[in-house]
Coordinates of N, CA and C in Angstrom, one line a residue:
Chain A
E1 N -19.9 -6.2 14.0 CA -18.1 -5.7 13.5 C -17.4 -7.2 14.3
A2 N -16.1 -6.5 13.4 CA -15.5 -8.3 13.4 C -14.7 -8.0 14.9
Q3 N -14.8 -9.0 15.2 CA -14.0 -9.3 16.8 C -13.6 -10.6 17.6
V4 N -12.5 -10.4 18.6 CA -13.0 -11.7 19.6 C -13.3 -10.9 20.6
T5 N -13.9 -12.2 21.0 CA -14.8 -12.1 22.6 C -14.4 -13.0 23.5
Q6 N -14.1 -12.7 24.7 CA -13.5 -13.4 25.9 C -14.9 -12.8 27.3
N7 N -14.8 -14.2 27.7 CA -15.7 -13.9 29.0 C -15.6 -15.3 30.2
P8 N -15.6 -14.7 31.0 CA -15.6 -13.4 31.7 C -14.2 -12.6 31.7
R9 N -14.7 -11.5 31.8 CA -13.3 -10.4 31.9 C -12.7 -10.4 33.1
Y10 N -13.2 -11.1 34.5 CA -12.4 -10.7 35.9 C -13.3 -12.3 36.4
L11 N -12.3 -12.6 36.9 CA -12.7 -14.1 37.8 C -11.6 -14.5 38.7
I12 N -12.3 -14.2 39.9 CA -11.6 -14.5 41.5 C -12.0 -15.8 41.9
T13 N -11.2 -16.9 41.3 CA -12.0 -18.4 42.0 C -10.6 -18.7 43.0
V14 N -11.0 -19.9 43.6 CA -10.3 -20.7 44.8 C -10.0 -22.2 44.2
T15 N -8.3 -22.5 44.6 CA -7.8 -23.2 44.4 C -8.4 -24.5 44.1
G16 N -9.1 -25.2 42.8 CA -9.1 -26.5 42.7 C -10.7 -26.5 41.8
K17 N -10.9 -25.4 42.0 CA -12.6 -25.2 41.1 C -12.1 -25.1 40.5
K18 N -13.2 -25.6 39.4 CA -12.9 -26.0 37.7 C -13.3 -24.4 37.1
L19 N -13.1 -24.5 36.3 CA -12.9 -22.9 35.5 C -13.0 -22.8 33.9
T20 N -13.9 -22.2 33.3 CA -14.3 -22.0 31.5 C -13.9 -20.7 31.5
V21 N -13.2 -20.6 30.8 CA -13.3 -18.9 30.1 C -13.3 -19.1 28.5
T22 N -14.3 -18.7 28.3 CA -14.7 -18.8 26.5 C -14.2 -17.7 25.7
C23 N -13.9 -18.1 24.5 CA -13.5 -17.1 23.4 C -14.6 -17.4 22.2
S24 N -14.8 -16.5 21.5 CA -15.3 -16.3 20.2 C -15.1 -15.3 19.2
Q25 N -14.8 -15.9 17.8 CA -14.7 -14.8 16.4 C -15.6 -14.9 15.7
N26 N -15.7 -14.2 15.3 CA -16.9 -13.6 14.3 C -16.0 -13.4 12.8
M27 N -15.4 -13.7 13.0 CA -14.7 -13.4 11.6 C -13.7 -14.4 10.6
N28 N -14.7 -16.0 10.7 CA -14.3 -17.2 9.8 C -12.6 -17.1 10.2
H29 N -12.3 -17.2 11.2 CA -10.8 -17.5 11.0 C -10.4 -19.1 11.3
E30 N -9.5 -19.1 11.0 CA -9.0 -20.3 10.8 C -8.6 -21.6 12.3
Y31 N -7.6 -20.6 12.4 CA -6.3 -20.3 13.4 C -6.8 -19.5 14.6
M32 N -7.1 -19.6 16.1 CA -7.2 -19.7 17.3 C -5.7 -20.2 18.5
S33 N -5.6 -18.9 19.5 CA -4.7 -18.9 20.0 C -5.5 -18.6 21.6
W34 N -4.6 -19.4 22.6 CA -4.7 -18.7 23.6 C -3.3 -18.6 24.4
Y35 N -2.9 -17.1 24.6 CA -2.3 -16.5 25.5 C -2.6 -16.4 27.0
R36 N -1.2 -16.4 27.4 CA -1.2 -15.8 29.1 C 0.0 -14.9 29.1
Q37 N -0.1 -13.4 30.2 CA 0.6 -12.6 30.1 C 0.8 -12.4 31.4
D38 N 2.2 -11.9 32.0 CA 2.7 -12.4 33.5 C 3.8 -11.1 33.1
P39 N 4.4 -10.0 33.9 CA 5.1 -9.1 34.1 C 6.5 -10.0 33.7
G40 N 7.2 -9.2 32.9 CA 8.1 -9.8 32.5 C 8.6 -10.5 31.4
L41 N 7.5 -11.6 31.3 CA 7.9 -13.0 30.2 C 6.8 -12.2 29.0
G42 N 6.0 -10.9 28.8 CA 5.2 -11.1 27.8 C 4.1 -11.7 27.5
L43 N 4.1 -12.1 26.2 CA 2.9 -13.2 26.2 C 3.3 -15.0 26.4
R44 N 2.8 -15.8 26.3 CA 2.8 -17.3 26.3 C 2.2 -17.6 25.9
Q45 N 2.6 -18.4 24.6 CA 1.0 -19.3 23.9 C 1.0 -20.4 24.6
I46 N -0.3 -20.8 25.1 CA -1.2 -21.4 26.0 C -0.9 -22.7 25.5
Y47 N -1.7 -22.9 24.4 CA -2.4 -23.7 23.5 C -2.9 -23.0 21.9
Y48 N -3.2 -23.6 20.8 CA -3.6 -24.1 20.2 C -4.1 -24.4 18.9
S49 N -5.0 -23.9 18.0 CA -6.0 -24.8 17.0 C -5.2 -24.3 15.9
M50 N -5.5 -25.1 14.9 CA -5.5 -24.4 13.3 C -7.1 -24.7 12.9
N51 N -7.5 -25.4 13.6 CA -8.4 -25.7 12.9 C -9.1 -26.5 13.9
V52 N -11.4 -26.8 13.3 CA -12.4 -27.5 13.7 C -11.6 -29.1 14.3
E53 N -11.6 -29.5 15.8 CA -11.0 -30.7 16.4 C -9.7 -30.9 16.0
V54 N -9.1 -29.7 15.6 CA -7.2 -29.8 15.4 C -6.6 -29.1 16.4
T55 N -5.7 -29.3 17.9 CA -5.7 -28.3 18.3 C -4.2 -29.1 18.9
D56 N -3.1 -28.3 19.6 CA -2.0 -28.5 20.0 C -1.4 -27.8 21.0
K57 N -0.3 -28.3 21.7 CA -0.1 -27.7 22.8 C 1.0 -26.1 22.4
G58 N 0.6 -25.3 23.2 CA 2.2 -24.1 23.1 C 2.6 -24.2 24.3
D59 N 3.8 -23.3 24.5 CA 4.7 -23.3 25.3 C 5.1 -23.8 26.5
V60 N 3.1 -23.3 27.3 CA 3.2 -23.2 28.5 C 1.7 -24.1 28.7
P61 N 1.8 -25.4 28.4 CA 0.4 -25.8 28.5 C 0.1 -26.7 29.7
E62 N 0.9 -27.1 30.4 CA 0.6 -27.5 31.8 C -0.8 -27.2 32.3
G63 N -2.0 -27.9 33.0 CA -2.9 -27.2 33.7 C -3.7 -26.8 32.9
Y64 N -3.8 -26.8 31.8 CA -5.0 -25.8 30.7 C -5.6 -27.3 30.2
K65 N -6.7 -27.1 29.4 CA -7.5 -27.7 28.7 C -7.9 -27.4 27.6
V66 N -7.8 -27.3 26.4 CA -8.6 -26.2 25.5 C -9.9 -27.7 24.2
S67 N -10.4 -27.2 23.5 CA -11.0 -28.0 22.9 C -12.1 -26.6 21.2
R68 N -11.6 -27.8 20.1 CA -12.2 -26.5 19.2 C -13.4 -27.8 18.6
K69 N -14.7 -27.9 18.6 CA -15.9 -28.4 18.1 C -16.4 -27.4 17.3
E70 N -16.3 -25.5 17.4 CA -17.0 -25.3 16.2 C -15.5 -24.3 15.7
K71 N -15.9 -23.8 15.0 CA -14.6 -22.8 14.0 C -14.7 -21.3 15.0
R72 N -15.7 -21.6 15.2 CA -15.7 -19.5 16.0 C -15.4 -19.4 17.5
N73 N -15.4 -20.7 18.4 CA -15.3 -21.3 19.4 C -13.8 -21.8 20.1
F74 N -13.5 -21.2 21.0 CA -12.3 -21.5 21.6 C -12.1 -22.3 23.1
P75 N -12.4 -22.5 23.9 CA -12.4 -22.0 25.3 C -11.4 -22.5 25.9
L76 N -11.2 -22.3 27.1 CA -9.8 -22.7 27.5 C -10.6 -23.0 29.3
I77 N -10.0 -24.0 29.4 CA -10.5 -24.9 30.7 C -9.2 -24.7 31.7
L78 N -9.6 -24.7 33.0 CA -9.0 -24.7 34.0 C -9.5 -25.7 35.1
E79 N -8.6 -27.4 34.5 CA -9.8 -28.6 35.6 C -9.6 -28.2 37.2
S80 N -8.0 -27.7 37.4 CA -8.3 -27.4 38.8 C -6.9 -26.5 38.9
P81 N -7.7 -25.2 39.1 CA -7.1 -24.3 38.9 C -5.9 -24.1 40.7
S82 N -4.8 -23.5 39.9 CA -3.5 -23.5 41.4 C -3.3 -22.0 41.4
P83 N -3.0 -21.5 42.2 CA -2.5 -19.9 42.5 C -1.7 -19.8 41.4
N84 N -0.6 -20.4 40.8 CA 0.5 -20.2 39.8 C -0.7 -19.5 38.8
Q85 N -1.6 -19.7 38.7 CA -2.0 -19.5 36.7 C -2.9 -18.8 37.2
T86 N -2.5 -17.5 38.3 CA -3.1 -16.2 39.0 C -2.7 -15.4 37.3
S87 N -2.9 -15.5 36.1 CA -2.3 -14.0 35.5 C -3.7 -13.8 34.9
L88 N -3.2 -12.9 33.4 CA -3.8 -11.9 32.1 C -3.4 -13.1 31.0
Y89 N -5.3 -13.3 30.3 CA -5.5 -14.6 29.7 C -6.1 -13.6 27.9
F90 N -5.4 -13.9 26.9 CA -5.6 -13.4 25.7 C -6.1 -14.8 24.7
C91 N -7.0 -14.5 24.4 CA -7.7 -15.2 22.8 C -6.9 -14.5 21.9
A92 N -6.8 -15.3 20.9 CA -6.3 -14.2 19.7 C -7.1 -15.7 17.9
S93 N -6.9 -14.8 17.3 CA -7.6 -16.0 16.3 C -6.7 -15.3 14.8
T94 N -6.2 -15.8 14.3 CA -5.9 -15.7 12.4 C -6.5 -16.4 12.0
P95 N -6.3 -15.5 10.7 CA -6.6 -15.8 9.1 C -6.2 -17.1 8.6
G96 N -6.1 -18.2 8.4 CA -5.3 -19.5 7.4 C -4.3 -18.8 6.6
T97 N -3.5 -17.6 6.4 CA -3.0 -17.6 5.3 C -1.7 -17.2 6.1
G98 N -0.9 -17.1 5.3 CA 0.6 -16.6 5.2 C 1.5 -15.0 6.7
L99 N -0.1 -14.3 6.4 CA 0.4 -13.6 7.0 C 0.3 -13.1 8.6
N100 N -0.2 -14.3 9.0 CA -0.2 -14.6 10.5 C 0.0 -13.3 11.4
E101 N -1.5 -12.0 11.0 CA -1.6 -11.4 11.8 C -2.2 -12.0 12.9
Q102 N -2.4 -11.7 14.0 CA -3.6 -12.5 15.3 C -4.1 -11.0 15.6
F103 N -5.3 -11.5 16.1 CA -6.8 -10.4 16.0 C -6.2 -10.8 17.8
F104 N -6.6 -10.6 18.8 CA -6.6 -10.4 20.3 C -8.2 -9.7 20.7
G105 N -9.0 -10.7 21.2 CA -9.6 -10.5 22.1 C -9.0 -9.5 23.7
P106 N -10.4 -8.9 24.5 CA -9.9 -8.1 25.7 C -8.8 -8.7 26.5
G107 N -9.0 -9.6 26.6 CA -8.5 -10.0 27.9 C -9.1 -10.2 29.0
T108 N -8.7 -11.7 30.0 CA -9.7 -12.2 30.9 C -8.6 -12.1 32.4
R109 N -8.8 -11.5 33.2 CA -8.1 -11.2 34.6 C -8.4 -12.5 35.6
L110 N -7.6 -13.3 35.7 CA -8.2 -14.4 36.5 C -6.8 -14.6 37.6
T111 N -7.9 -14.5 39.2 CA -7.1 -14.8 40.4 C -7.8 -15.7 41.4
V112 N -6.6 -16.2 41.2 CA -6.8 -17.8 41.1 C -6.1 -17.8 43.6
L113 N -7.1 -18.4 44.5 CA -6.7 -17.7 45.7 C -7.0 -19.2 46.6
Chain B
A1 N 12.9 -23.3 16.0 CA 13.1 -22.7 17.3 C 12.6 -21.4 17.0
Q2 N 12.3 -20.8 17.7 CA 12.4 -19.5 17.0 C 12.3 -18.1 19.1
S3 N 12.9 -17.5 18.9 CA 13.1 -16.0 19.9 C 12.8 -14.8 19.8
V4 N 12.1 -14.2 21.0 CA 12.3 -12.6 20.0 C 13.4 -12.4 21.6
T5 N 14.3 -11.0 21.9 CA 14.7 -10.3 22.7 C 14.1 -8.8 22.2
Q6 N 14.2 -8.3 23.4 CA 13.3 -7.1 23.1 C 14.3 -6.4 24.2
L7 N 15.5 -5.1 23.5 CA 16.7 -4.7 24.9 C 15.6 -3.4 25.6
G8 N 15.9 -3.9 27.3 CA 15.2 -2.8 27.6 C 14.5 -2.5 28.4
S9 N 13.6 -3.1 29.5 CA 12.2 -3.2 30.0 C 11.7 -2.5 29.9
H10 N 12.1 -1.5 30.4 CA 11.4 0.1 30.0 C 12.6 1.5 29.8
V11 N 11.8 2.2 28.8 CA 12.3 3.3 28.0 C 11.7 4.5 28.4
S12 N 12.1 5.3 28.3 CA 11.5 6.7 29.1 C 12.1 7.8 28.2
V13 N 11.6 9.0 27.3 CA 11.4 9.8 26.5 C 11.0 11.1 27.3
S14 N 11.1 12.0 26.5 CA 10.5 13.1 26.9 C 9.7 13.2 25.6
E15 N 8.7 14.5 25.4 CA 7.9 14.2 24.3 C 8.8 15.1 22.9
G16 N 8.0 14.8 22.0 CA 9.1 15.2 21.0 C 10.1 14.9 20.6
A17 N 11.1 13.4 21.5 CA 12.2 13.2 21.7 C 12.1 12.1 20.6
L18 N 13.1 11.6 19.9 CA 12.6 9.8 19.5 C 12.9 8.8 20.2
V19 N 11.6 7.9 19.4 CA 11.3 6.5 20.1 C 11.8 5.9 19.2
L20 N 13.5 4.8 20.3 CA 13.6 3.7 19.5 C 14.0 2.5 20.8
L21 N 12.4 1.2 20.1 CA 12.4 0.5 21.4 C 12.8 -1.1 20.0
R22 N 14.2 -1.6 20.9 CA 15.0 -2.7 20.2 C 14.4 -3.7 20.1
C23 N 14.5 -4.4 18.9 CA 14.1 -6.2 19.1 C 15.5 -7.0 18.3
N24 N 15.1 -7.8 18.7 CA 16.0 -8.8 18.1 C 15.2 -10.2 18.3
Y25 N 15.5 -10.7 16.7 CA 15.0 -12.3 17.0 C 15.8 -13.3 16.5
S26 N 15.3 -14.2 16.6 CA 16.1 -15.7 15.7 C 14.8 -16.1 15.1
S27 N 15.1 -17.3 14.6 CA 14.1 -18.0 13.3 C 14.7 -19.1 12.4
S28 N 14.6 -20.0 12.5 CA 15.3 -21.1 11.4 C 14.7 -20.7 10.0
V29 N 13.6 -20.0 9.6 CA 12.8 -19.8 8.9 C 12.5 -18.0 8.8
P30 N 12.8 -17.7 6.9 CA 12.7 -16.1 6.5 C 11.2 -16.0 7.7
P31 N 11.3 -14.9 8.6 CA 10.2 -14.6 9.8 C 9.7 -13.6 9.4
Y32 N 8.4 -14.2 10.0 CA 7.7 -12.2 10.6 C 7.4 -11.7 11.1
L33 N 7.7 -10.3 11.3 CA 7.6 -9.7 12.5 C 6.3 -8.8 12.6
F34 N 6.2 -8.5 13.9 CA 5.3 -7.8 14.2 C 5.6 -6.8 15.6
W35 N 5.2 -5.6 15.3 CA 5.2 -4.7 16.9 C 3.3 -5.0 17.3
Y36 N 3.1 -5.0 18.3 CA 1.8 -5.0 19.2 C 2.1 -3.6 20.0
V37 N 1.1 -3.2 20.5 CA 1.2 -2.4 21.5 C 0.0 -2.4 22.1
Q38 N 0.1 -2.4 23.9 CA -0.9 -2.6 24.4 C -1.1 -1.5 25.8
Y39 N -1.9 -1.0 25.5 CA -2.7 0.6 26.2 C -3.4 -0.2 27.8
P40 N -2.9 0.2 28.8 CA -3.2 -0.1 29.6 C -4.9 -0.8 29.9
N41 N -4.7 -1.7 30.5 CA -5.9 -2.1 31.2 C -6.7 -2.2 29.2
Q42 N -6.1 -2.6 28.3 CA -6.3 -2.7 27.1 C -6.1 -4.3 26.6
G43 N -6.5 -4.8 25.6 CA -6.1 -5.6 24.8 C -4.5 -5.4 23.9
L44 N -4.0 -6.4 22.9 CA -3.0 -5.5 22.2 C -3.5 -5.5 20.9
Q45 N -2.6 -4.9 20.2 CA -3.2 -4.4 19.0 C -2.0 -4.0 17.8
L46 N -2.3 -4.4 16.9 CA -1.2 -4.8 16.4 C -0.9 -2.6 15.2
L47 N 0.8 -2.7 15.6 CA 0.9 -1.2 15.2 C 1.6 -1.4 13.6
L48 N 2.1 -2.8 13.5 CA 3.1 -2.6 12.2 C 3.4 -4.0 11.7
K49 N 3.4 -4.5 10.9 CA 4.5 -6.2 10.9 C 5.2 -6.2 9.2
Y50 N 6.0 -7.0 9.3 CA 6.8 -7.3 8.0 C 6.7 -8.4 7.5
T51 N 6.3 -8.9 6.5 CA 6.2 -10.3 5.9 C 7.0 -10.5 4.8
T52 N 7.1 -10.2 3.3 CA 8.3 -9.9 2.0 C 8.5 -8.7 1.9
G53 N 8.8 -8.1 1.0 CA 9.6 -7.3 0.3 C 9.7 -5.9 1.1
A54 N 10.1 -4.7 1.1 CA 10.4 -3.6 1.2 C 10.6 -3.8 3.1
T55 N 11.9 -3.7 3.8 CA 12.2 -4.0 4.7 C 12.1 -2.4 5.3
L56 N 11.7 -1.8 5.3 CA 11.0 -0.8 6.2 C 9.6 -0.4 5.9
V57 N 9.1 -0.7 7.2 CA 7.2 -0.5 7.5 C 6.8 -0.1 7.9
K58 N 6.0 1.0 7.2 CA 5.0 2.2 7.6 C 3.8 1.3 8.7
G59 N 4.1 2.4 10.3 CA 2.4 1.7 10.5 C 1.7 2.4 11.0
I60 N 1.1 2.0 12.2 CA -0.5 2.9 12.3 C 0.3 4.4 13.2
N61 N -0.1 5.5 13.5 CA 0.3 6.5 14.8 C 1.9 7.0 14.1
G62 N 2.1 6.6 13.3 CA 3.4 7.1 13.1 C 4.7 6.4 13.4
F63 N 4.7 5.0 13.6 CA 5.9 4.0 13.9 C 5.7 3.9 13.0
E64 N 7.1 3.2 12.5 CA 8.0 2.9 11.8 C 9.0 1.4 12.2
A65 N 9.5 0.7 11.6 CA 10.7 -0.3 11.5 C 11.0 -1.0 10.6
E66 N 12.3 -1.2 10.7 CA 13.3 -1.5 9.8 C 13.5 -3.1 10.3
F67 N 13.3 -3.9 9.3 CA 13.3 -5.3 9.4 C 15.4 -5.3 8.7
K68 N 16.1 -5.7 9.4 CA 17.8 -6.1 9.2 C 18.2 -7.4 8.8
K69 N 17.9 -8.2 8.2 CA 18.3 -9.7 7.9 C 19.3 -9.5 8.4
S70 N 20.5 -9.2 8.3 CA 22.0 -9.1 8.6 C 22.0 -8.9 10.4
E71 N 21.3 -8.1 11.0 CA 21.8 -7.7 12.3 C 20.6 -8.8 13.1
T72 N 19.6 -9.0 12.4 CA 18.3 -10.0 13.4 C 17.8 -9.3 13.6
S73 N 17.7 -8.0 13.4 CA 17.1 -7.2 14.3 C 15.3 -6.4 13.6
F74 N 14.5 -5.7 14.4 CA 13.7 -5.3 14.1 C 13.2 -4.1 14.8
H75 N 13.7 -3.4 15.1 CA 13.4 -2.0 16.0 C 13.1 -1.2 15.3
L76 N 11.7 -0.7 16.1 CA 10.5 0.3 16.4 C 11.5 1.9 16.8
T77 N 10.8 2.9 15.6 CA 10.9 3.9 15.9 C 9.9 4.7 15.6
K78 N 9.9 5.7 16.3 CA 8.7 6.9 16.2 C 9.8 8.3 15.9
P79 N 9.8 9.2 15.0 CA 10.6 10.2 14.8 C 10.3 11.9 16.3
S80 N 8.8 11.7 17.1 CA 8.6 12.8 17.8 C 7.6 11.9 19.1
A81 N 7.6 11.6 20.1 CA 7.1 11.0 20.9 C 5.8 11.8 21.7
H82 N 5.0 11.1 22.0 CA 3.7 12.0 22.1 C 3.1 11.5 23.3
M83 N 2.8 12.5 24.1 CA 1.9 11.7 25.6 C 1.0 10.4 25.4
S84 N 0.4 10.3 23.9 CA -0.9 9.4 23.9 C 0.2 7.8 24.0
D85 N 1.4 8.3 23.2 CA 2.2 7.5 22.9 C 2.9 6.3 23.9
A86 N 2.3 6.7 25.8 CA 3.2 5.6 26.3 C 2.0 4.1 26.3
A87 N 2.9 3.4 26.8 CA 1.8 2.2 26.6 C 3.1 0.8 26.9
E88 N 3.0 -0.1 26.7 CA 3.7 -1.2 26.8 C 3.7 -2.3 25.1
Y89 N 4.6 -1.5 25.0 CA 5.1 -2.3 22.9 C 5.7 -3.7 23.3
F90 N 5.3 -4.8 22.3 CA 5.5 -6.3 22.4 C 6.2 -6.2 21.0
C91 N 6.9 -6.8 20.5 CA 7.4 -7.2 19.0 C 7.7 -8.6 19.5
A92 N 7.2 -9.5 18.4 CA 6.5 -10.9 18.1 C 7.1 -11.3 16.7
V93 N 7.4 -12.2 16.9 CA 8.3 -13.6 15.7 C 7.0 -14.5 14.9
S94 N 7.0 -14.8 13.9 CA 6.4 -16.4 13.6 C 7.0 -16.5 12.0
G95 N 7.0 -18.1 12.5 CA 8.0 -18.5 10.9 C 6.5 -17.9 9.9
G96 N 7.3 -18.3 8.8 CA 6.7 -18.0 7.7 C 6.1 -19.5 7.1
A97 N 5.5 -19.2 5.8 CA 4.7 -20.6 5.1 C 5.8 -21.5 5.2
G98 N 5.4 -22.5 4.9 CA 6.1 -23.9 5.0 C 7.4 -24.4 6.6
G99 N 7.7 -23.8 7.1 CA 8.0 -23.4 8.5 C 7.3 -24.7 9.6
T100 N 7.8 -24.9 10.2 CA 7.4 -25.6 11.3 C 6.2 -24.9 12.3
S101 N 7.2 -23.4 12.3 CA 6.4 -22.7 13.2 C 5.8 -21.5 12.4
Y102 N 4.8 -22.2 11.8 CA 3.8 -21.6 10.8 C 2.8 -21.2 11.5
G103 N 2.2 -19.9 11.6 CA 1.0 -19.5 12.6 C 1.4 -19.6 13.9
K104 N 2.4 -19.6 14.8 CA 2.7 -20.1 16.0 C 3.7 -18.1 16.6
L105 N 3.0 -17.6 17.3 CA 4.0 -16.2 17.1 C 4.3 -16.7 19.3
T106 N 5.9 -16.1 18.6 CA 6.3 -16.0 19.9 C 6.9 -14.4 20.6
F107 N 6.7 -13.9 21.1 CA 7.2 -12.6 22.1 C 7.8 -11.9 22.6
G108 N 8.3 -11.5 22.6 CA 9.3 -10.8 23.2 C 8.7 -10.2 24.7
Q109 N 9.3 -9.7 25.8 CA 9.0 -9.9 27.2 C 8.4 -8.4 27.6
G110 N 8.5 -7.8 26.6 CA 7.7 -6.3 26.3 C 8.6 -5.4 27.0
T111 N 8.4 -4.2 26.1 CA 9.2 -2.3 26.9 C 8.2 -1.6 27.5
I112 N 7.8 -0.9 28.4 CA 7.3 0.0 28.6 C 7.6 1.0 28.3
L113 N 7.1 2.0 27.5 CA 7.7 3.3 26.8 C 6.8 4.3 28.0
T114 N 7.6 5.1 28.4 CA 6.9 6.4 29.2 C 7.6 7.5 28.9
V115 N 6.1 8.4 28.4 CA 6.8 10.2 27.7 C 5.9 11.0 28.9
H116 N 7.6 11.6 29.0 CA 7.9 13.1 30.2 C 7.4 14.2 29.6
P117 N 6.8 14.9 30.2 CA 5.9 16.6 28.9 C 7.4 17.3 29.5

């Protein structure tokens, strides 16, 4: 089944404790993104990657890191999480075509205490 | 630069009534436009999309949207609401091929649709 998977789905952590949220897609898509969803703000793009070893900042990149060592994986790293990073996070992928339809993962709900 | 404005953070309709969710966009290149739906505690699912061609686009679950370039709008409609339509709806814009925003999806703030019996 074609899908985007994220792990963990739920995470409660404390300020400053490094964490990684994994994202994997099995559709051979070139383009992958991370978004955060906050009430009243919709989804905002954190980082995106147009292919292996090619990443760039989205609209809200502060406090986050990403890497793209393999085409299928695009982990999101929070080196020193803070409470304002409490949010619902979505990974998405899209083929490198002009259609730009994005396929979303199920989401990761992160709480930083 | 591109942006999306959804008019109305909450819309409430009766079952069987018309659903109209408003979306206006701005884009420096011909846009690709999308509507996504998010059911409670789930991810986003594509409802419909406009890229080129016919300006009236039909999607899943009886929804449709019309691209109006002169009004920079892409409103979502459904003739008759069903209880199962209750969800949050997001309009999104992406720059088409050749633009610097190619592949970048910008979302509106979302509209929560409530359907009353």
